[in-house]
């Protein structure tokens, strides 16, 4: 059975930022600015969250000479994860929170 | 002089790669194409096919960031993340194996310095060795992301390593001071890398795959033999083949460690990679089936900066509209230039090898 490593504090902060308005699509740079993460830390976290099925992505069409832009928001599993987070962290059972699908090994 | 040959080869490879890259990524005057974009486009092109969408996501985000400093910081961070993203499956196992080999070589190197109480200068040199080992491991991890590279690349490396160790009879004693005949030098330095480059291209099905296999083989061979040679020095110390009687034990060990690093971490990987790389490119040029193959590097390049007029989204990781993939076409002028470059490199290597042998007698 594959096991997921527990998420880092930075990944948790990204999840919390996205959970503030879970229905809204967010830009990566905006999330990075909000949680004070550098791009070099943000994207590996986004990749990991998407691989775990906690994050869904989409594209915003480009405008004029600007290229298309990637958008992010939490999946239902992501919302459940964040909702379970405070209790899970306090009791140390964060690793047992159900995660939809482990695709991190495909990285 | 021999030290500069790999440098020249490396420079030539870099120039050729940049020129080839410029050909497959058309510049669009409507799209900002500054250095951060180019840096990030290069790093994103190193991602595996499964991760190519994330490279496009980074490029797309960069297209909406203004301010020189912010663009630079964002692009540099993303480029670092793209470089360090680890591969998966068999490739991940190969990266771990190479990391263990590199770490083992560094550990044995450091232990030998401590054991023979070598000077501060040796620790500085050890730091350089560590940087080289880390760099090779990083390059190998990037190469291993591409499908079909791991097994032929590592087997090619093993083949090169066995060829280099053959004149020494695979013994610690002879690997420290083996005397290699001229024909064997030519086989090691030219014939074997050419063979690996040609076989890699035919197996990989494209010049890009062949070049990756040749580079991975060169790097892994360097790591294997460096590890072997460093263990040999650690085991034999100042023993083994007699050296200058006026030298102290520390001086002999110091000299042997330095020779190992210069030959196996510098000369061997860079020269072998350059020749294998040229052989792979030449094979793709002359082989009718491969001459028009789309480069997988070109195919995986993020093309968003080429000016995408987007309408709707296809999938979460596919940008709304992809530019058409550029196809390499046969270009005889390039082929001739490539052949001349290969001939020049081969001539330099032959002359250098002959010079060593003559000066050694």
Short mmCIF file of C-alpha atoms in Angstrom, two decimals:
data_model
loop_
_atom_site.label_atom_id
_atom_site.label_comp_id
_atom_site.label_asym_id
_atom_site.label_seq_id
_atom_site.Cartn_x
_atom_site.Cartn_y
_atom_site.Cartn_z
CA UNK A 1 0.00 0.00 0.00
CA UNK A 2 1.33 3.41 -0.93
CA UNK A 3 1.65 6.01 1.77
CA UNK A 4 1.52 9.73 1.38
CA UNK A 5 3.97 11.85 3.22
CA UNK A 6 2.29 14.40 5.48
CA UNK A 7 1.92 17.81 3.89
CA UNK A 8 4.37 20.52 4.85
CA UNK A 9 3.37 23.63 6.74
CA UNK A 10 3.76 25.60 3.53
CA UNK A 11 1.43 23.25 1.66
CA UNK A 12 -1.10 23.58 4.47
CA UNK A 13 -0.90 27.36 4.19
CA UNK A 14 -1.60 27.13 0.43
CA UNK A 15 -4.59 24.89 1.16
CA UNK A 16 -5.90 27.34 3.74
CA UNK A 17 -5.51 30.27 1.35
CA UNK A 18 -7.48 28.42 -1.31
CA UNK A 19 -10.07 27.33 1.25
CA UNK A 20 -10.88 30.94 2.16
CA UNK A 21 -13.07 31.09 -0.94
CA UNK A 22 -13.16 27.52 -2.23
CA UNK A 23 -15.40 28.17 -5.22
CA UNK A 24 -13.12 30.85 -6.62
CA UNK A 25 -10.42 30.09 -9.16
CA UNK A 26 -7.07 31.58 -8.10
CA UNK A 27 -3.87 32.47 -9.93
CA UNK A 28 -0.64 30.91 -8.74
CA UNK A 29 1.14 34.22 -8.31
CA UNK A 30 -1.69 35.61 -6.19
CA UNK A 31 -1.62 32.58 -3.91
CA UNK A 32 2.15 32.84 -3.63
CA UNK A 33 1.90 36.51 -2.70
CA UNK A 34 -0.81 35.84 -0.14
CA UNK A 35 1.05 33.08 1.67
CA UNK A 36 4.49 34.66 1.17
CA UNK A 37 5.87 31.78 -0.84
CA UNK A 38 8.43 32.02 -3.60
CA UNK A 39 7.58 30.54 -6.96
CA UNK A 40 10.23 27.85 -6.49
CA UNK A 41 8.33 26.60 -3.44
CA UNK A 42 4.82 27.22 -4.72
CA UNK A 43 4.83 25.11 -7.86
CA UNK A 44 6.17 21.89 -6.32
CA UNK A 45 3.44 22.30 -3.69
CA UNK A 46 0.76 22.83 -6.33
CA UNK A 47 2.03 19.78 -8.23
CA UNK A 48 1.87 17.69 -5.06
CA UNK A 49 -1.59 18.92 -4.11
CA UNK A 50 -2.91 18.26 -7.62
CA UNK A 51 -1.36 14.79 -7.60
CA UNK A 52 -3.12 14.03 -4.34
CA UNK A 53 -6.41 15.17 -5.80
CA UNK A 54 -6.76 18.07 -3.37
CA UNK A 55 -6.49 20.69 -6.09
CA UNK A 56 -8.12 21.09 -9.46
CA UNK A 57 -6.73 23.22 -12.25
CA UNK A 58 -8.02 24.99 -15.30
CA UNK A 59 -6.89 27.48 -17.91
CA UNK A 60 -7.98 31.02 -18.41
CA UNK A 61 -7.79 32.01 -22.08
CA UNK A 62 -5.06 34.46 -23.00
CA UNK A 63 -5.91 38.07 -23.68
CA UNK A 64 -4.17 39.96 -26.45
CA UNK A 65 -0.49 39.20 -26.31
CA UNK A 66 -0.79 37.72 -22.81
CA UNK A 67 -0.62 33.93 -22.71
CA UNK A 68 -3.25 31.64 -21.16
CA UNK A 69 -3.07 31.48 -17.40
CA UNK A 70 -3.39 28.53 -15.07
CA UNK A 71 -6.06 28.61 -12.37
CA UNK A 72 -6.39 26.64 -9.14
CA UNK A 73 -9.05 25.81 -6.61
CA UNK A 74 -9.74 23.09 -4.06
CA UNK A 75 -11.55 19.92 -4.98
CA UNK A 76 -14.20 18.49 -2.70
CA UNK A 77 -11.53 16.25 -1.20
CA UNK A 78 -9.35 19.32 -0.70
CA UNK A 79 -12.11 21.11 1.15
CA UNK A 80 -12.71 18.07 3.33
CA UNK A 81 -9.00 17.87 4.03
CA UNK A 82 -8.86 21.50 5.13
CA UNK A 83 -12.04 21.09 7.19
CA UNK A 84 -10.49 18.12 8.97
CA UNK A 85 -7.17 19.87 9.39
CA UNK A 86 -7.29 21.55 12.83
CA UNK A 87 -8.55 18.44 14.59
CA UNK A 88 -6.25 16.21 12.60
CA UNK A 89 -3.18 18.31 13.40
CA UNK A 90 -4.06 18.58 17.07
CA UNK A 91 -4.49 14.85 17.47
CA UNK A 92 -1.62 13.95 15.18
CA UNK A 93 -3.73 11.88 12.85
CA UNK A 94 -3.09 14.04 9.81
CA UNK A 95 -1.57 11.12 8.01
CA UNK A 96 -4.75 9.14 8.21
CA UNK A 97 -6.94 11.76 6.58
CA UNK A 98 -8.32 10.05 3.48
CA UNK A 99 -6.65 11.21 0.29
CA UNK A 100 -8.30 10.54 -3.01
CA UNK A 101 -5.49 9.20 -5.08
CA UNK A 102 -1.75 9.08 -4.77
CA UNK A 103 -0.14 10.15 -8.00
CA UNK A 104 2.92 11.76 -6.43
CA UNK A 105 4.97 8.80 -7.49
CA UNK A 106 4.38 9.90 -11.07
CA UNK A 107 6.29 13.12 -10.46
CA UNK B 1 45.84 21.29 -22.89
CA UNK B 2 43.71 18.16 -22.27
CA UNK B 3 41.75 20.07 -19.65
CA UNK B 4 40.62 22.59 -22.25
CA UNK B 5 39.32 20.01 -24.74
CA UNK B 6 36.24 19.14 -22.68
CA UNK B 7 35.67 22.84 -22.12
CA UNK B 8 35.72 23.45 -25.87
CA UNK B 9 33.42 20.49 -26.43
CA UNK B 10 31.05 21.76 -23.76
CA UNK B 11 31.03 25.22 -25.29
CA UNK B 12 30.34 23.79 -28.74
CA UNK B 13 27.48 21.68 -27.39
CA UNK B 14 26.00 24.70 -25.66
CA UNK B 15 26.18 26.86 -28.78
CA UNK B 16 24.70 24.12 -30.96
CA UNK B 17 21.93 23.47 -28.47
CA UNK B 18 21.09 27.15 -28.22
CA UNK B 19 21.03 27.47 -32.01
CA UNK B 20 18.82 24.39 -32.35
CA UNK B 21 16.55 25.66 -29.61
CA UNK B 22 16.18 29.02 -31.32
CA UNK B 23 15.12 27.19 -34.47
CA UNK B 24 12.32 25.18 -32.83
CA UNK B 25 10.90 28.00 -30.73
CA UNK B 26 9.74 30.73 -33.08
CA UNK B 27 9.90 34.20 -31.66
CA UNK B 28 6.69 36.18 -31.74
CA UNK B 29 7.21 39.92 -31.65
CA UNK B 30 3.79 40.34 -29.99
CA UNK B 31 4.90 38.30 -26.99
CA UNK B 32 7.45 39.48 -24.47
CA UNK B 33 10.53 37.35 -24.93
CA UNK B 34 12.97 38.62 -22.34
CA UNK B 35 15.65 36.70 -20.47
CA UNK B 36 13.33 35.45 -17.67
CA UNK B 37 11.01 33.98 -20.31
CA UNK B 38 13.90 32.32 -22.09
CA UNK B 39 15.31 30.96 -18.82
CA UNK B 40 11.95 29.57 -17.77
CA UNK B 41 11.20 28.20 -21.23
CA UNK B 42 14.52 26.35 -21.16
CA UNK B 43 13.88 24.92 -17.67
CA UNK B 44 10.29 23.99 -18.52
CA UNK B 45 11.56 22.16 -21.60
CA UNK B 46 13.49 19.85 -19.26
CA UNK B 47 10.33 18.61 -17.56
CA UNK B 48 8.97 15.20 -18.39
CA UNK B 49 6.03 14.88 -20.77
CA UNK B 50 3.70 14.28 -17.80
CA UNK B 51 4.88 17.51 -16.21
CA UNK B 52 5.06 19.66 -19.34
CA UNK B 53 1.72 21.27 -18.45
CA UNK B 54 3.22 22.63 -15.24
CA UNK B 55 5.98 24.26 -17.23
CA UNK B 56 3.35 25.90 -19.37
CA UNK B 57 1.51 27.01 -16.22
CA UNK B 58 4.69 28.70 -14.97
CA UNK B 59 5.24 30.40 -18.33
CA UNK B 60 1.63 31.52 -18.46
CA UNK B 61 1.92 33.06 -15.01
CA UNK B 62 5.15 34.79 -15.93
CA UNK B 63 3.36 36.33 -18.91
CA UNK B 64 1.15 38.22 -16.47
CA UNK B 65 3.85 39.47 -14.13
CA UNK B 66 5.22 42.94 -14.67
CA UNK B 67 8.38 44.48 -13.30
CA UNK B 68 11.86 43.34 -14.13
CA UNK B 69 12.81 42.25 -10.61
CA UNK B 70 9.58 40.36 -10.01
CA UNK B 71 9.84 38.61 -13.35
CA UNK B 72 13.41 37.59 -12.64
CA UNK B 73 12.59 36.27 -9.17
CA UNK B 74 9.57 34.37 -10.39
CA UNK B 75 11.39 32.85 -13.38
CA UNK B 76 14.45 31.90 -11.33
CA UNK B 77 12.33 30.22 -8.66
CA UNK B 78 10.28 28.31 -11.21
CA UNK B 79 13.40 27.28 -13.13
CA UNK B 80 14.91 25.91 -9.92
CA UNK B 81 11.72 24.00 -9.15
CA UNK B 82 11.59 22.59 -12.69
CA UNK B 83 15.20 21.44 -12.43
CA UNK B 84 14.77 19.76 -9.06
CA UNK B 85 11.46 18.01 -9.69
CA UNK B 86 12.34 14.35 -9.21
CA UNK B 87 11.44 11.67 -11.78
CA UNK B 88 9.35 8.61 -10.93
CA UNK B 89 9.37 4.81 -11.20
CA UNK B 90 12.43 3.16 -12.68
CA UNK B 91 13.96 6.55 -13.41
CA UNK B 92 13.65 7.49 -9.73
CA UNK B 93 15.48 4.29 -8.80
CA UNK B 94 18.22 5.20 -11.27
CA UNK B 95 18.52 8.68 -9.78
CA UNK B 96 18.80 7.18 -6.31
CA UNK B 97 21.46 4.76 -7.52
CA UNK B 98 23.47 7.59 -9.04
CA UNK B 99 23.01 9.71 -5.93
CA UNK B 100 24.27 6.87 -3.76
CA UNK B 101 27.27 6.36 -6.08
CA UNK B 102 28.08 10.08 -6.01
CA UNK B 103 27.65 10.31 -2.25
CA UNK B 104 29.74 7.17 -1.78
CA UNK B 105 32.53 8.59 -3.93
CA UNK B 106 32.44 11.89 -2.02
CA UNK B 107 32.51 10.01 1.28
CA UNK B 108 35.46 7.83 0.31
CA UNK B 109 37.25 10.90 -1.05
CA UNK B 110 36.76 12.80 2.21
CA UNK B 111 37.74 9.77 4.30
CA UNK B 112 40.95 9.43 2.31
CA UNK B 113 41.81 13.09 2.89
CA UNK B 114 41.25 12.63 6.62
CA UNK B 115 43.14 9.35 6.81
CA UNK B 116 46.25 10.67 5.07
CA UNK B 117 45.98 14.09 6.72
CA UNK B 118 46.08 16.02 3.51
CA UNK B 119 46.21 19.82 3.53
CA UNK B 120 43.61 22.57 3.35
CA UNK B 121 44.05 22.82 -0.42
CA UNK B 122 42.75 19.28 -0.75
CA UNK B 123 39.57 20.23 1.07
CA UNK B 124 39.08 23.08 -1.40
CA UNK B 125 39.57 20.61 -4.24
CA UNK B 126 37.18 18.23 -2.49
CA UNK B 127 34.57 20.99 -2.53
CA UNK B 128 35.04 21.33 -6.29
CA UNK B 129 34.66 17.55 -6.63
CA UNK B 130 31.48 17.70 -4.57
CA UNK B 131 30.04 20.42 -6.82
CA UNK B 132 30.85 18.32 -9.89
CA UNK B 133 29.27 15.22 -8.36
CA UNK B 134 26.14 17.14 -7.39
CA UNK B 135 25.97 18.72 -10.84
CA UNK B 136 26.27 15.40 -12.62
CA UNK B 137 23.60 13.88 -10.40
CA UNK B 138 21.28 16.79 -11.16
CA UNK B 139 21.90 16.53 -14.91
CA UNK B 140 21.32 12.78 -14.74
CA UNK B 141 18.03 13.28 -12.91
CA UNK B 142 16.89 15.71 -15.64
CA UNK B 143 17.92 13.28 -18.40
CA UNK B 144 16.21 10.38 -16.66
CA UNK B 145 12.83 12.15 -16.77
CA UNK B 146 12.49 11.41 -20.45
CA UNK B 147 11.07 8.00 -21.37
CA UNK B 148 13.39 5.37 -22.80
CA UNK B 149 16.59 6.99 -21.56
CA UNK B 150 17.28 5.26 -18.24
CA UNK B 151 18.14 1.72 -19.26
CA UNK B 152 20.15 2.39 -22.45
CA UNK B 153 21.89 5.34 -20.82
CA UNK B 154 22.98 3.41 -17.74
CA UNK B 155 23.96 0.35 -19.78
CA UNK B 156 25.91 2.62 -22.13
CA UNK B 157 27.66 4.09 -19.10
CA UNK B 158 28.53 0.64 -17.84
CA UNK B 159 29.90 -0.27 -21.26
CA UNK B 160 32.05 2.89 -21.36
CA UNK B 161 33.29 2.27 -17.81
CA UNK B 162 34.23 -1.33 -18.57
CA UNK B 163 36.08 -0.17 -21.68
CA UNK B 164 38.04 2.42 -19.70
CA UNK B 165 38.92 -0.09 -16.98
CA UNK B 166 39.79 -2.91 -19.37
CA UNK B 167 43.44 -1.89 -19.96
CA UNK B 168 43.92 -1.91 -16.17
CA UNK B 169 42.55 -5.44 -15.96
CA UNK B 170 39.90 -4.18 -13.52
CA UNK B 171 42.40 -4.25 -10.65
CA UNK B 172 42.97 -1.49 -8.08
CA UNK B 173 46.71 -1.73 -8.64
CA UNK B 174 46.60 -1.04 -12.37
CA UNK B 175 43.75 1.43 -12.36
CA UNK B 176 45.99 3.86 -10.49
CA UNK B 177 48.76 3.79 -13.07
CA UNK B 178 47.66 1.88 -16.11
CA UNK B 179 49.62 2.24 -19.34
CA UNK B 180 47.15 2.38 -22.20
CA UNK B 181 48.28 1.74 -25.79
CA UNK B 182 47.35 4.29 -28.43
CA UNK B 183 44.79 2.09 -30.13
CA UNK B 184 43.04 1.53 -26.82
CA UNK B 185 42.97 5.28 -26.14
CA UNK B 186 41.35 5.85 -29.52
CA UNK B 187 38.80 3.13 -28.80
CA UNK B 188 38.00 4.56 -25.36
CA UNK B 189 37.86 8.21 -26.33
CA UNK B 190 36.34 8.03 -29.80
CA UNK B 191 35.01 4.66 -30.92
CA UNK B 192 33.06 3.74 -27.79
CA UNK B 193 31.29 7.12 -27.39
CA UNK B 194 30.45 7.07 -31.10
CA UNK B 195 29.04 3.57 -30.70
CA UNK B 196 26.95 4.63 -27.72
CA UNK B 197 25.68 7.73 -29.53
CA UNK B 198 24.73 5.78 -32.67
CA UNK B 199 23.12 2.91 -30.75
CA UNK B 200 21.28 5.33 -28.49
CA UNK B 201 19.87 7.23 -31.46
CA UNK B 202 18.76 4.10 -33.24
CA UNK B 203 17.15 2.74 -30.09
CA UNK B 204 15.65 6.05 -28.98
CA UNK B 205 14.33 6.83 -32.45
CA UNK B 206 15.46 10.45 -32.57
CA UNK B 207 18.53 12.62 -32.28
CA UNK B 208 17.22 14.11 -29.05
CA UNK B 209 16.84 10.68 -27.44
CA UNK B 210 20.27 9.61 -28.71
CA UNK B 211 21.90 12.74 -27.31
CA UNK B 212 20.26 12.19 -23.94
CA UNK B 213 21.36 8.57 -23.85
CA UNK B 214 24.92 9.58 -24.82
CA UNK B 215 25.06 12.23 -22.10
CA UNK B 216 23.61 9.95 -19.44
CA UNK B 217 26.05 7.21 -20.43
CA UNK B 218 28.99 9.62 -20.20
CA UNK B 219 27.94 10.95 -16.80
CA UNK B 220 27.21 7.54 -15.31
CA UNK B 221 30.50 6.16 -16.67
CA UNK B 222 32.38 9.03 -15.06
CA UNK B 223 30.66 8.40 -11.74
CA UNK B 224 31.26 4.64 -11.85
CA UNK B 225 34.98 4.95 -12.62
CA UNK B 226 35.53 7.85 -10.24
CA UNK B 227 34.02 5.79 -7.45
CA UNK B 228 36.13 2.79 -8.41
CA UNK B 229 39.32 4.87 -8.72
CA UNK B 230 38.73 6.66 -5.42
CA UNK B 231 38.20 3.35 -3.63
CA UNK B 232 41.41 2.11 -5.25
CA UNK B 233 43.34 5.11 -3.85
CA UNK B 234 41.72 4.68 -0.44
CA UNK B 235 42.67 1.01 -0.34
CA UNK B 236 46.20 1.27 -1.73
CA UNK B 237 47.14 4.70 -0.39
CA UNK B 238 50.75 5.30 -1.41
CA UNK B 239 51.18 1.62 -2.25
CA UNK B 240 50.77 0.04 -5.62
CA UNK B 241 52.86 1.14 -8.58
CA UNK B 242 56.11 2.82 -7.49
CA UNK B 243 56.12 6.59 -7.90
CA UNK B 244 58.72 9.29 -7.36
CA UNK B 245 60.88 8.15 -4.41
CA UNK B 246 61.19 11.73 -3.16
CA UNK B 247 57.44 12.12 -2.69
CA UNK B 248 55.82 11.73 0.71
CA UNK B 249 52.86 9.42 1.25
CA UNK B 250 50.52 12.42 1.43
CA UNK B 251 51.85 13.85 -1.82
CA UNK B 252 51.36 10.53 -3.63
CA UNK B 253 47.80 10.10 -2.35
CA UNK B 254 47.05 13.73 -3.14
CA UNK B 255 48.35 13.29 -6.68
CA UNK B 256 46.32 10.14 -7.25
CA UNK B 257 43.09 11.68 -5.97
CA UNK B 258 43.64 14.70 -8.19
CA UNK B 259 44.33 12.55 -11.25
CA UNK B 260 41.16 10.57 -10.62
CA UNK B 261 39.05 13.68 -10.43
CA UNK B 262 40.64 15.30 -13.49
CA UNK B 263 40.29 12.23 -15.69
CA UNK B 264 37.12 10.58 -14.51
CA UNK B 265 35.04 13.55 -13.38
CA UNK B 266 36.18 16.06 -15.97
CA UNK B 267 37.87 14.67 -19.07
CA UNK B 268 35.94 11.40 -19.45
CA UNK B 269 32.35 12.64 -18.98
CA UNK B 270 32.69 15.83 -20.99
CA UNK B 271 34.67 14.37 -23.87
CA UNK B 272 32.57 11.23 -24.06
CA UNK B 273 29.35 13.22 -23.87
CA UNK B 274 30.51 15.59 -26.60
CA UNK B 275 31.51 12.83 -29.00
CA UNK B 276 28.44 10.71 -28.25
CA UNK B 277 26.28 13.80 -28.68
CA UNK B 278 27.84 14.55 -32.07
CA UNK B 279 27.51 10.92 -33.15
CA UNK B 280 23.83 10.91 -32.17
CA UNK B 281 23.18 14.08 -34.12
CA UNK B 282 25.09 12.78 -37.15
CA UNK B 283 23.20 9.46 -37.04
CA UNK B 284 19.87 11.23 -37.07
CA UNK B 285 21.02 13.33 -40.02
CA UNK B 286 22.14 10.47 -42.20
CA UNK B 287 19.43 8.00 -41.23
CA UNK B 288 16.46 8.51 -43.55
CA UNK B 289 13.84 7.50 -41.00
CA UNK B 290 15.25 9.70 -38.25
CA UNK B 291 16.08 12.74 -40.35
CA UNK B 292 12.54 14.08 -40.21
CA UNK B 293 11.63 12.86 -36.73
CA UNK B 294 10.12 15.48 -34.48
CA UNK B 295 12.51 16.15 -31.66
CA UNK B 296 10.93 15.09 -28.40
CA UNK B 297 12.54 18.11 -26.81
CA UNK B 298 10.81 20.32 -29.33
CA UNK B 299 7.58 18.45 -28.78
CA UNK B 300 7.72 18.97 -25.05
CA UNK B 301 8.74 22.60 -25.25
CA UNK B 302 6.20 24.93 -23.83
CA UNK B 303 4.96 26.95 -26.73
CA UNK B 304 2.71 29.35 -24.97
CA UNK B 305 5.14 32.19 -25.43
CA UNK B 306 4.75 31.71 -29.14
CA UNK B 307 1.57 33.71 -29.00
CA UNK B 308 -1.44 31.57 -28.28
CA UNK B 309 -4.83 32.95 -29.14
CA UNK B 310 -6.77 30.91 -26.66
CA UNK B 311 -10.35 29.78 -26.98
CA UNK B 312 -11.63 27.39 -24.34
CA UNK B 313 -9.75 24.87 -22.28
CA UNK B 314 -8.98 21.33 -23.42
CA UNK B 315 -7.90 19.75 -20.17
CA UNK B 316 -6.64 20.95 -16.79
CA UNK B 317 -3.01 20.60 -17.76
CA UNK B 318 -3.23 21.46 -21.46
CA UNK B 319 -3.25 25.11 -22.42
CA UNK B 320 -6.17 26.23 -24.53
CA UNK B 321 -4.39 26.13 -27.85
CA UNK B 322 -1.11 24.58 -28.82
CA UNK B 323 1.04 25.97 -31.57
CA UNK B 324 1.93 23.45 -34.24
CA UNK B 325 5.00 21.43 -33.49
CA UNK B 326 7.94 22.43 -35.58
CA UNK B 327 9.48 19.62 -37.57
CA UNK B 328 13.18 19.28 -38.14
CA UNK B 329 13.92 19.16 -41.82
CA UNK B 330 17.05 17.94 -43.50
CA UNK B 331 19.54 20.73 -43.73
CA UNK B 332 22.68 19.78 -45.59
CA UNK B 333 24.61 22.84 -44.57
CA UNK B 334 24.07 21.97 -40.92
CA UNK B 335 25.03 18.38 -41.61
CA UNK B 336 28.25 19.45 -43.27
CA UNK B 337 29.07 21.79 -40.40
CA UNK B 338 28.35 19.05 -37.91
CA UNK B 339 30.55 16.57 -39.75
CA UNK B 340 33.37 19.11 -39.86
CA UNK B 341 33.01 19.79 -36.14
CA UNK B 342 33.10 16.07 -35.37
CA UNK B 343 36.19 15.68 -37.54
CA UNK B 344 37.90 18.62 -35.83
CA UNK B 345 37.12 17.29 -32.36
CA UNK B 346 38.32 13.82 -33.33
CA UNK B 347 41.53 15.25 -34.78
CA UNK B 348 42.22 17.25 -31.63
CA UNK B 349 41.63 14.20 -29.47
CA UNK B 350 43.87 12.00 -31.59
CA UNK B 351 46.65 14.58 -31.54
CA UNK B 352 46.29 15.02 -27.80
CA UNK B 353 46.36 11.28 -27.17
CA UNK B 354 49.40 10.92 -29.40
CA UNK B 355 51.05 13.82 -27.55
CA UNK B 356 50.51 12.12 -24.19
CA UNK B 357 51.99 8.89 -25.39
CA UNK B 358 55.01 10.57 -26.97
CA UNK B 359 55.70 12.76 -23.93
CA UNK B 360 55.27 9.76 -21.63
CA UNK B 361 58.02 7.77 -23.27
#
